[in-house]
Amino acid sequence: MQAEAPWDKPERNAMSRIAYVNGRYLPHRDARVSIEDRGYQFADGCYEVVAMRSGVFIDAGLHLQRLRRSLAALSIRFPMSDAALQVVMTEVARRNAVREGYVYMQITRGVAARDFAFPAPGRPSLVMTARAKALVDMKLMATGIRVITIPDQRWARPDIKSIALLPNALGKEEAKQAGAYEAWQVDRDGNVTEGTSSNAWIVTRGGEVVTRQADHGILDGVTRQGLLRVIAAEGLRLSERPFGVAEAKAAAEALLTSSTNFILPVVRIDDTPIGEGKPGPLAKKLAAAYADYAALGGSDRS
Ligand code: PDD
């Protein structure tokens, strides 16, 4: 009998998970990419995480727009229409019995002998997986979460959703070791850019919602874009501008957004309680309003 590879074991007793790999749907244990894939060699690729709730993708259109922008910035060709990509997304979710959770997709420049410069244009690699997850964590909504602050050590283009996520992984681990949920990265001017896998927001004592402008310094989150629409619809005051750590610590409320967490209230930054040290009224209101927005697919709804 053939020895079992270690990476096969975690899925052994679980329902067989199915991945899409370059045109084929395969059980995870059979899903493979080449060791010379440029994603593996150089992190030469992009990704998207698209949330699904009640079987409906949330803002799939905005995710695909951002994916095409990221790929174009890296001159990676992507030979599939949005419609075809959405068929694969739906199929991967269906084959994994996911109705609430997310689809992960990764596109790399493809397979080539290791050389820093680009190979002759070839076939990009596309891998897609799906995972069930409750997108609204009632416990975290009730308690709120803690964040720590860390220096932003990433490259100068975090607006490109590249798979090069080492600084993000290091930051998240630091947060975990500190008993926090997320780490807010701080640029050289002392301003908060964003979390390691989420966007950062505060509510000033004057009731203004503040989040950093979507420049090259942050990923323009799709949840961020959705929440901006919700804020406009609610008639709230908003400012897209930089904010510093001291301003964040003195804020009335703080929150974060991402596709896999929707909206979570932040109740402590480093050792400083925010507001009354519990989830604030506006964070709760925005979380409820965003859930309504997401229920119909976000801005994809017709
Ligand atoms: N991360 N900023 C960073 C650095 C991110 O990695 C993410 C998302 C966000 C929020 O973007 P969105 O609202 O489009 O999910 C902001 C995903 C969820 C991840 O890497 O798993």
CSV table of C-alpha atoms and ligand atoms in Angstrom, one decimal:
chain,number,residue,atom,x,y,z
A,1,MET,CA,0.0,0.0,0.0
A,2,GLN,CA,1.3,3.4,-0.9
A,3,ALA,CA,2.3,5.6,2.1
A,4,GLU,CA,-0.1,8.4,2.8
A,5,ALA,CA,1.4,11.9,2.2
A,6,PRO,CA,1.0,14.2,5.3
A,7,TRP,CA,-1.1,16.7,3.4
A,8,ASP,CA,-3.7,14.0,2.7
A,9,LYS,CA,-4.4,13.4,6.3
A,10,PRO,CA,-6.5,16.3,7.5
A,11,GLU,CA,-9.2,15.6,4.9
A,12,ARG,CA,-9.2,11.9,5.4
A,13,ASN,CA,-12.4,11.6,7.4
A,14,ALA,CA,-14.0,14.8,6.3
A,15,MET,CA,-16.4,15.0,3.4
A,16,SER,CA,-14.2,15.0,0.3
A,17,ARG,CA,-13.5,18.6,-0.6
A,18,ILE,CA,-13.3,19.4,-4.2
A,19,ALA,CA,-10.9,21.9,-5.9
A,20,TYR,CA,-10.9,23.3,-9.4
A,21,VAL,CA,-7.4,23.1,-10.9
A,22,ASN,CA,-6.8,24.3,-14.4
A,23,GLY,CA,-10.1,23.0,-15.9
A,24,ARG,CA,-10.6,20.0,-13.7
A,25,TYR,CA,-12.6,19.4,-10.5
A,26,LEU,CA,-10.6,17.1,-8.2
A,27,PRO,CA,-10.6,15.9,-4.6
A,28,HIS,CA,-8.1,18.0,-2.6
A,29,ARG,CA,-5.9,15.0,-2.2
A,30,ASP,CA,-5.5,14.7,-6.0
A,31,ALA,CA,-5.3,18.5,-6.6
A,32,ARG,CA,-1.7,19.5,-7.5
A,33,VAL,CA,0.2,22.3,-9.1
A,34,SER,CA,3.7,22.1,-10.4
A,35,ILE,CA,6.7,22.9,-8.2
A,36,GLU,CA,7.7,25.3,-11.0
A,37,ASP,CA,4.5,27.2,-10.8
A,38,ARG,CA,5.6,30.9,-10.5
A,39,GLY,CA,3.1,31.3,-7.6
A,40,TYR,CA,5.2,28.8,-5.6
A,41,GLN,CA,8.5,30.2,-6.8
A,42,PHE,CA,7.9,33.9,-6.7
A,43,ALA,CA,4.4,34.6,-5.3
A,44,ASP,CA,3.8,35.7,-8.8
A,45,GLY,CA,0.0,35.8,-8.8
A,46,CYS,CA,-3.2,37.3,-7.4
A,47,TYR,CA,-6.2,36.0,-5.5
A,48,GLU,CA,-9.7,36.8,-4.5
A,49,VAL,CA,-12.0,35.6,-1.6
A,50,VAL,CA,-15.6,35.9,-2.5
A,51,ALA,CA,-18.2,35.5,0.2
A,52,MET,CA,-21.5,33.6,-0.3
A,53,ARG,CA,-24.5,33.7,1.9
A,54,SER,CA,-27.8,31.8,1.4
A,55,GLY,CA,-26.2,30.5,-1.9
A,56,VAL,CA,-25.7,34.0,-3.2
A,57,PHE,CA,-22.3,35.5,-3.9
A,58,ILE,CA,-21.8,38.9,-2.4
A,59,ASP,CA,-20.5,41.6,-4.8
A,60,ALA,CA,-19.0,39.0,-7.2
A,61,GLY,CA,-18.9,41.8,-9.8
A,62,LEU,CA,-16.7,44.0,-7.7
A,63,HIS,CA,-14.4,41.1,-6.8
A,64,LEU,CA,-13.9,40.2,-10.5
A,65,GLN,CA,-13.3,43.8,-11.4
A,66,ARG,CA,-10.6,44.0,-8.7
A,67,LEU,CA,-9.1,40.7,-9.8
A,68,ARG,CA,-8.8,42.0,-13.4
A,69,ARG,CA,-7.2,45.2,-12.1
A,70,SER,CA,-4.7,43.2,-10.0
A,71,LEU,CA,-3.8,40.9,-12.9
A,72,ALA,CA,-3.5,43.7,-15.3
A,73,ALA,CA,-1.1,45.5,-12.9
A,74,LEU,CA,1.2,42.4,-13.1
A,75,SER,CA,0.6,41.8,-16.8
A,76,ILE,CA,-0.9,38.4,-16.1
A,77,ARG,CA,-3.3,37.3,-18.8
A,78,PHE,CA,-6.5,35.8,-17.7
A,79,PRO,CA,-8.1,33.8,-20.5
A,80,MET,CA,-11.6,33.4,-19.1
A,81,SER,CA,-14.7,35.6,-19.2
A,82,ASP,CA,-16.3,36.9,-16.0
A,83,ALA,CA,-19.4,34.8,-16.9
A,84,ALA,CA,-17.2,31.6,-17.3
A,85,LEU,CA,-15.4,32.4,-14.0
A,86,GLN,CA,-18.8,32.8,-12.3
A,87,VAL,CA,-19.8,29.4,-13.6
A,88,VAL,CA,-16.7,27.8,-12.0
A,89,MET,CA,-17.3,29.7,-8.7
A,90,THR,CA,-20.8,28.5,-8.5
A,91,GLU,CA,-19.8,24.9,-9.4
A,92,VAL,CA,-17.0,24.8,-6.8
A,93,ALA,CA,-19.4,26.1,-4.1
A,94,ARG,CA,-22.0,23.5,-5.2
A,95,ARG,CA,-19.6,20.6,-5.2
A,96,ASN,CA,-18.5,21.5,-1.7
A,97,ALA,CA,-22.1,22.0,-0.5
A,98,VAL,CA,-21.2,25.6,0.5
A,99,ARG,CA,-24.2,28.0,0.9
A,100,GLU,CA,-22.6,30.2,3.5
A,101,GLY,CA,-18.8,30.7,3.4
A,102,TYR,CA,-16.5,31.7,0.7
A,103,VAL,CA,-14.8,30.7,-2.6
A,104,TYR,CA,-11.0,31.3,-2.8
A,105,MET,CA,-9.4,31.7,-6.2
A,106,GLN,CA,-5.8,32.1,-7.1
A,107,ILE,CA,-4.3,32.9,-10.5
A,108,THR,CA,-0.6,32.8,-11.1
A,109,ARG,CA,1.5,33.5,-14.1
A,110,GLY,CA,1.8,29.7,-14.6
A,111,VAL,CA,4.6,27.2,-14.9
A,112,ALA,CA,8.0,28.0,-16.2
A,113,ALA,CA,11.7,27.2,-15.4
A,114,ARG,CA,12.8,29.4,-12.6
A,115,ASP,CA,13.9,32.8,-13.9
A,116,PHE,CA,13.0,36.2,-12.4
A,117,ALA,CA,12.0,37.8,-15.7
A,118,PHE,CA,8.7,36.7,-17.1
A,119,PRO,CA,8.6,33.6,-19.3
A,120,ALA,CA,7.1,33.8,-22.8
A,121,PRO,CA,3.4,34.3,-22.4
A,122,GLY,CA,1.9,30.9,-21.4
A,123,ARG,CA,-1.1,29.6,-19.6
A,124,PRO,CA,-1.8,31.1,-16.2
A,125,SER,CA,-2.8,28.7,-13.4
A,126,LEU,CA,-6.2,28.9,-11.9
A,127,VAL,CA,-7.0,27.1,-8.6
A,128,MET,CA,-10.3,27.5,-6.8
A,129,THR,CA,-11.6,26.1,-3.5
A,130,ALA,CA,-14.6,26.7,-1.3
A,131,ARG,CA,-15.1,26.5,2.4
A,132,ALA,CA,-18.2,26.8,4.6
A,133,LYS,CA,-18.0,29.5,7.3
A,134,ALA,CA,-20.5,31.5,9.3
A,135,LEU,CA,-19.9,35.1,8.1
A,136,VAL,CA,-21.6,36.7,11.1
A,137,ASP,CA,-19.9,35.5,14.3
A,138,MET,CA,-22.5,36.2,16.9
A,139,LYS,CA,-20.0,35.8,19.8
A,140,LEU,CA,-17.5,38.2,18.3
A,141,MET,CA,-20.3,40.6,17.5
A,142,ALA,CA,-21.3,40.5,21.2
A,143,THR,CA,-17.9,40.8,22.7
A,144,GLY,CA,-16.1,42.8,20.0
A,145,ILE,CA,-12.5,42.1,19.1
A,146,ARG,CA,-9.0,43.4,20.1
A,147,VAL,CA,-6.4,44.6,17.6
A,148,ILE,CA,-2.8,45.4,18.1
A,149,THR,CA,-0.7,47.9,16.1
A,150,ILE,CA,2.4,46.9,14.1
A,151,PRO,CA,4.6,48.6,11.6
A,152,ASP,CA,3.4,48.2,8.0
A,153,GLN,CA,6.3,46.3,6.4
A,154,ARG,CA,4.7,45.5,3.1
A,155,TRP,CA,5.7,46.5,-0.4
A,156,ALA,CA,4.5,49.8,-1.8
A,157,ARG,CA,1.5,48.3,-3.7
A,158,PRO,CA,-0.9,46.6,-1.3
A,159,ASP,CA,-3.7,47.8,-3.6
A,160,ILE,CA,-2.8,44.8,-5.8
A,161,LYS,CA,-4.3,41.7,-4.2
A,162,SER,CA,-1.1,39.7,-4.6
A,163,ILE,CA,-0.5,36.2,-3.1
A,164,ALA,CA,2.7,37.5,-1.5
A,165,LEU,CA,1.3,37.6,2.0
A,166,LEU,CA,4.3,37.0,4.3
A,167,PRO,CA,4.1,40.3,6.2
A,168,ASN,CA,0.4,39.8,6.6
A,169,ALA,CA,0.9,36.3,8.0
A,170,LEU,CA,3.6,37.5,10.4
A,171,GLY,CA,1.4,40.3,11.6
A,172,LYS,CA,-1.6,38.0,12.1
A,173,GLU,CA,0.6,35.6,14.1
A,174,GLU,CA,1.8,38.5,16.2
A,175,ALA,CA,-1.8,39.4,16.9
A,176,LYS,CA,-2.7,35.9,17.8
A,177,GLN,CA,0.3,35.6,20.2
A,178,ALA,CA,-0.9,38.8,21.9
A,179,GLY,CA,-4.4,37.4,22.3
A,180,ALA,CA,-5.8,39.8,19.7
A,181,TYR,CA,-7.9,39.1,16.6
A,182,GLU,CA,-6.1,41.4,14.1
A,183,ALA,CA,-3.1,43.6,13.7
A,184,TRP,CA,-3.6,47.1,12.3
A,185,GLN,CA,-0.5,48.1,10.2
A,186,VAL,CA,0.9,51.6,10.7
A,187,ASP,CA,2.8,53.5,8.0
A,188,ARG,CA,5.9,55.7,8.4
A,189,ASP,CA,3.7,58.7,9.0
A,190,GLY,CA,2.1,57.0,12.0
A,191,ASN,CA,-1.2,56.4,10.1
A,192,VAL,CA,-3.1,53.2,10.2
A,193,THR,CA,-3.2,51.6,6.7
A,194,GLU,CA,-5.3,48.5,7.2
A,195,GLY,CA,-5.4,45.1,9.0
A,196,THR,CA,-3.5,42.1,7.8
A,197,SER,CA,-6.6,40.8,6.1
A,198,SER,CA,-9.2,43.5,6.7
A,199,ASN,CA,-9.8,47.2,6.3
A,200,ALA,CA,-9.8,49.5,9.4
A,201,TRP,CA,-12.4,52.1,10.4
A,202,ILE,CA,-13.1,54.5,13.3
A,203,VAL,CA,-16.1,56.6,14.3
A,204,THR,CA,-15.0,60.0,15.8
A,205,ARG,CA,-16.6,61.4,18.9
A,206,GLY,CA,-18.3,63.8,16.6
A,207,GLY,CA,-20.1,60.9,14.9
A,208,GLU,CA,-18.1,60.9,11.6
A,209,VAL,CA,-17.1,57.5,10.1
A,210,VAL,CA,-13.5,57.5,9.0
A,211,THR,CA,-11.5,55.1,6.8
A,212,ARG,CA,-8.3,55.5,4.9
A,213,GLN,CA,-8.7,56.6,1.3
A,214,ALA,CA,-8.2,53.8,-1.2
A,215,ASP,CA,-4.8,54.8,-2.6
A,216,HIS,CA,-1.8,52.5,-3.3
A,217,GLY,CA,-1.3,52.0,0.5
A,218,ILE,CA,-4.3,49.7,1.1
A,219,LEU,CA,-6.4,47.0,-0.6
A,220,ASP,CA,-9.7,48.6,-1.6
A,221,GLY,CA,-11.8,46.0,0.2
A,222,VAL,CA,-15.0,44.9,-1.5
A,223,THR,CA,-16.7,44.9,1.9
A,224,ARG,CA,-15.3,48.4,2.3
A,225,GLN,CA,-16.9,49.5,-1.0
A,226,GLY,CA,-20.2,47.9,0.1
A,227,LEU,CA,-20.1,49.6,3.5
A,228,LEU,CA,-19.4,52.9,1.8
A,229,ARG,CA,-22.6,52.4,-0.2
A,230,VAL,CA,-24.5,51.5,3.0
A,231,ILE,CA,-23.2,54.6,4.8
A,232,ALA,CA,-24.3,56.8,2.0
A,233,ALA,CA,-27.7,55.2,1.9
A,234,GLU,CA,-28.0,55.7,5.7
A,235,GLY,CA,-27.1,59.4,5.3
A,236,LEU,CA,-24.1,59.1,7.7
A,237,ARG,CA,-21.2,61.5,7.7
A,238,LEU,CA,-18.1,59.9,6.2
A,239,SER,CA,-14.5,60.9,5.6
A,240,GLU,CA,-12.0,58.9,3.6
A,241,ARG,CA,-8.7,60.1,5.0
A,242,PRO,CA,-5.6,58.9,6.9
A,243,PHE,CA,-6.0,58.5,10.7
A,244,GLY,CA,-3.3,58.0,13.2
A,245,VAL,CA,-3.0,55.5,16.1
A,246,ALA,CA,-3.6,58.2,18.7
A,247,GLU,CA,-6.8,59.3,16.9
A,248,ALA,CA,-8.0,55.7,16.7
A,249,LYS,CA,-7.4,55.1,20.4
A,250,ALA,CA,-9.4,58.3,21.2
A,251,ALA,CA,-12.3,57.4,18.9
A,252,ALA,CA,-15.8,56.7,20.0
A,253,GLU,CA,-15.9,53.4,18.1
A,254,ALA,CA,-13.7,51.3,15.8
A,255,LEU,CA,-14.5,48.4,13.4
A,256,LEU,CA,-13.0,46.3,10.7
A,257,THR,CA,-14.4,44.9,7.4
A,258,SER,CA,-13.6,41.9,5.3
A,259,SER,CA,-15.4,39.4,3.1
A,260,THR,CA,-14.9,36.6,5.6
A,261,ASN,CA,-15.9,38.6,8.7
A,262,PHE,CA,-18.3,41.2,7.3
A,263,ILE,CA,-18.1,43.9,10.0
A,264,LEU,CA,-16.6,43.4,13.5
A,265,PRO,CA,-16.6,45.9,16.3
A,266,VAL,CA,-13.1,46.7,17.7
A,267,VAL,CA,-13.2,47.3,21.4
A,268,ARG,CA,-9.5,47.6,22.2
A,269,ILE,CA,-6.5,48.8,20.4
A,270,ASP,CA,-3.2,47.7,22.0
A,271,ASP,CA,-4.0,48.3,25.7
A,272,THR,CA,-6.5,51.1,25.1
A,273,PRO,CA,-10.3,50.4,25.4
A,274,ILE,CA,-12.2,52.1,22.6
A,275,GLY,CA,-15.2,54.2,23.7
A,276,GLU,CA,-16.8,52.2,26.5
A,277,GLY,CA,-14.8,49.1,25.7
A,278,LYS,CA,-17.7,47.3,24.2
A,279,PRO,CA,-19.3,47.2,20.7
A,280,GLY,CA,-20.6,50.6,19.9
A,281,PRO,CA,-24.1,51.5,18.6
A,282,LEU,CA,-22.9,52.6,15.1
A,283,ALA,CA,-20.8,49.4,14.6
A,284,LYS,CA,-23.9,47.3,15.4
A,285,LYS,CA,-26.1,49.4,13.2
A,286,LEU,CA,-23.7,49.2,10.3
A,287,ALA,CA,-23.2,45.4,10.7
A,288,ALA,CA,-27.0,44.9,10.5
A,289,ALA,CA,-27.4,47.3,7.5
A,290,TYR,CA,-24.5,45.6,5.7
A,291,ALA,CA,-26.0,42.1,6.4
A,292,ASP,CA,-29.2,43.4,4.7
A,293,TYR,CA,-27.2,44.7,1.7
A,294,ALA,CA,-25.3,41.4,1.4
A,295,ALA,CA,-28.5,39.3,1.6
A,296,LEU,CA,-29.4,40.3,-1.9
A,297,GLY,CA,-25.9,40.0,-3.3
A,298,GLY,CA,-24.7,43.5,-2.6
A,299,SER,CA,-24.5,45.9,-5.5
A,300,ASP,CA,-24.8,42.9,-7.9
A,301,ARG,CA,-28.6,42.9,-7.2
A,302,SER,CA,-30.6,44.1,-10.1
B,1,PDD,N1,-8.5,39.5,2.8
B,1,PDD,N2,-7.1,44.3,3.3
B,1,PDD,C1,-6.3,43.2,3.2
B,1,PDD,C2,-4.9,43.3,3.3
B,1,PDD,C3,-7.0,42.0,2.9
B,1,PDD,O1,-6.3,40.9,2.7
B,1,PDD,C4,-8.4,41.9,2.8
B,1,PDD,C5,-9.2,40.7,2.5
B,1,PDD,C6,-9.1,43.1,3.0
B,1,PDD,C7,-10.6,43.2,2.9
B,1,PDD,O2,-11.0,43.1,1.6
B,1,PDD,P1,-12.4,42.4,1.2
B,1,PDD,O3,-13.4,43.2,1.9
B,1,PDD,O4,-12.5,42.5,-0.3
B,1,PDD,O5,-12.4,41.0,1.7
B,1,PDD,C8,-8.4,44.3,3.3
B,1,PDD,C9,-9.2,38.2,2.5
B,1,PDD,C10,-10.5,38.0,3.1
B,1,PDD,C11,-8.2,37.1,2.7
B,1,PDD,O6,-7.0,37.3,2.4
B,1,PDD,O7,-8.6,36.0,3.2
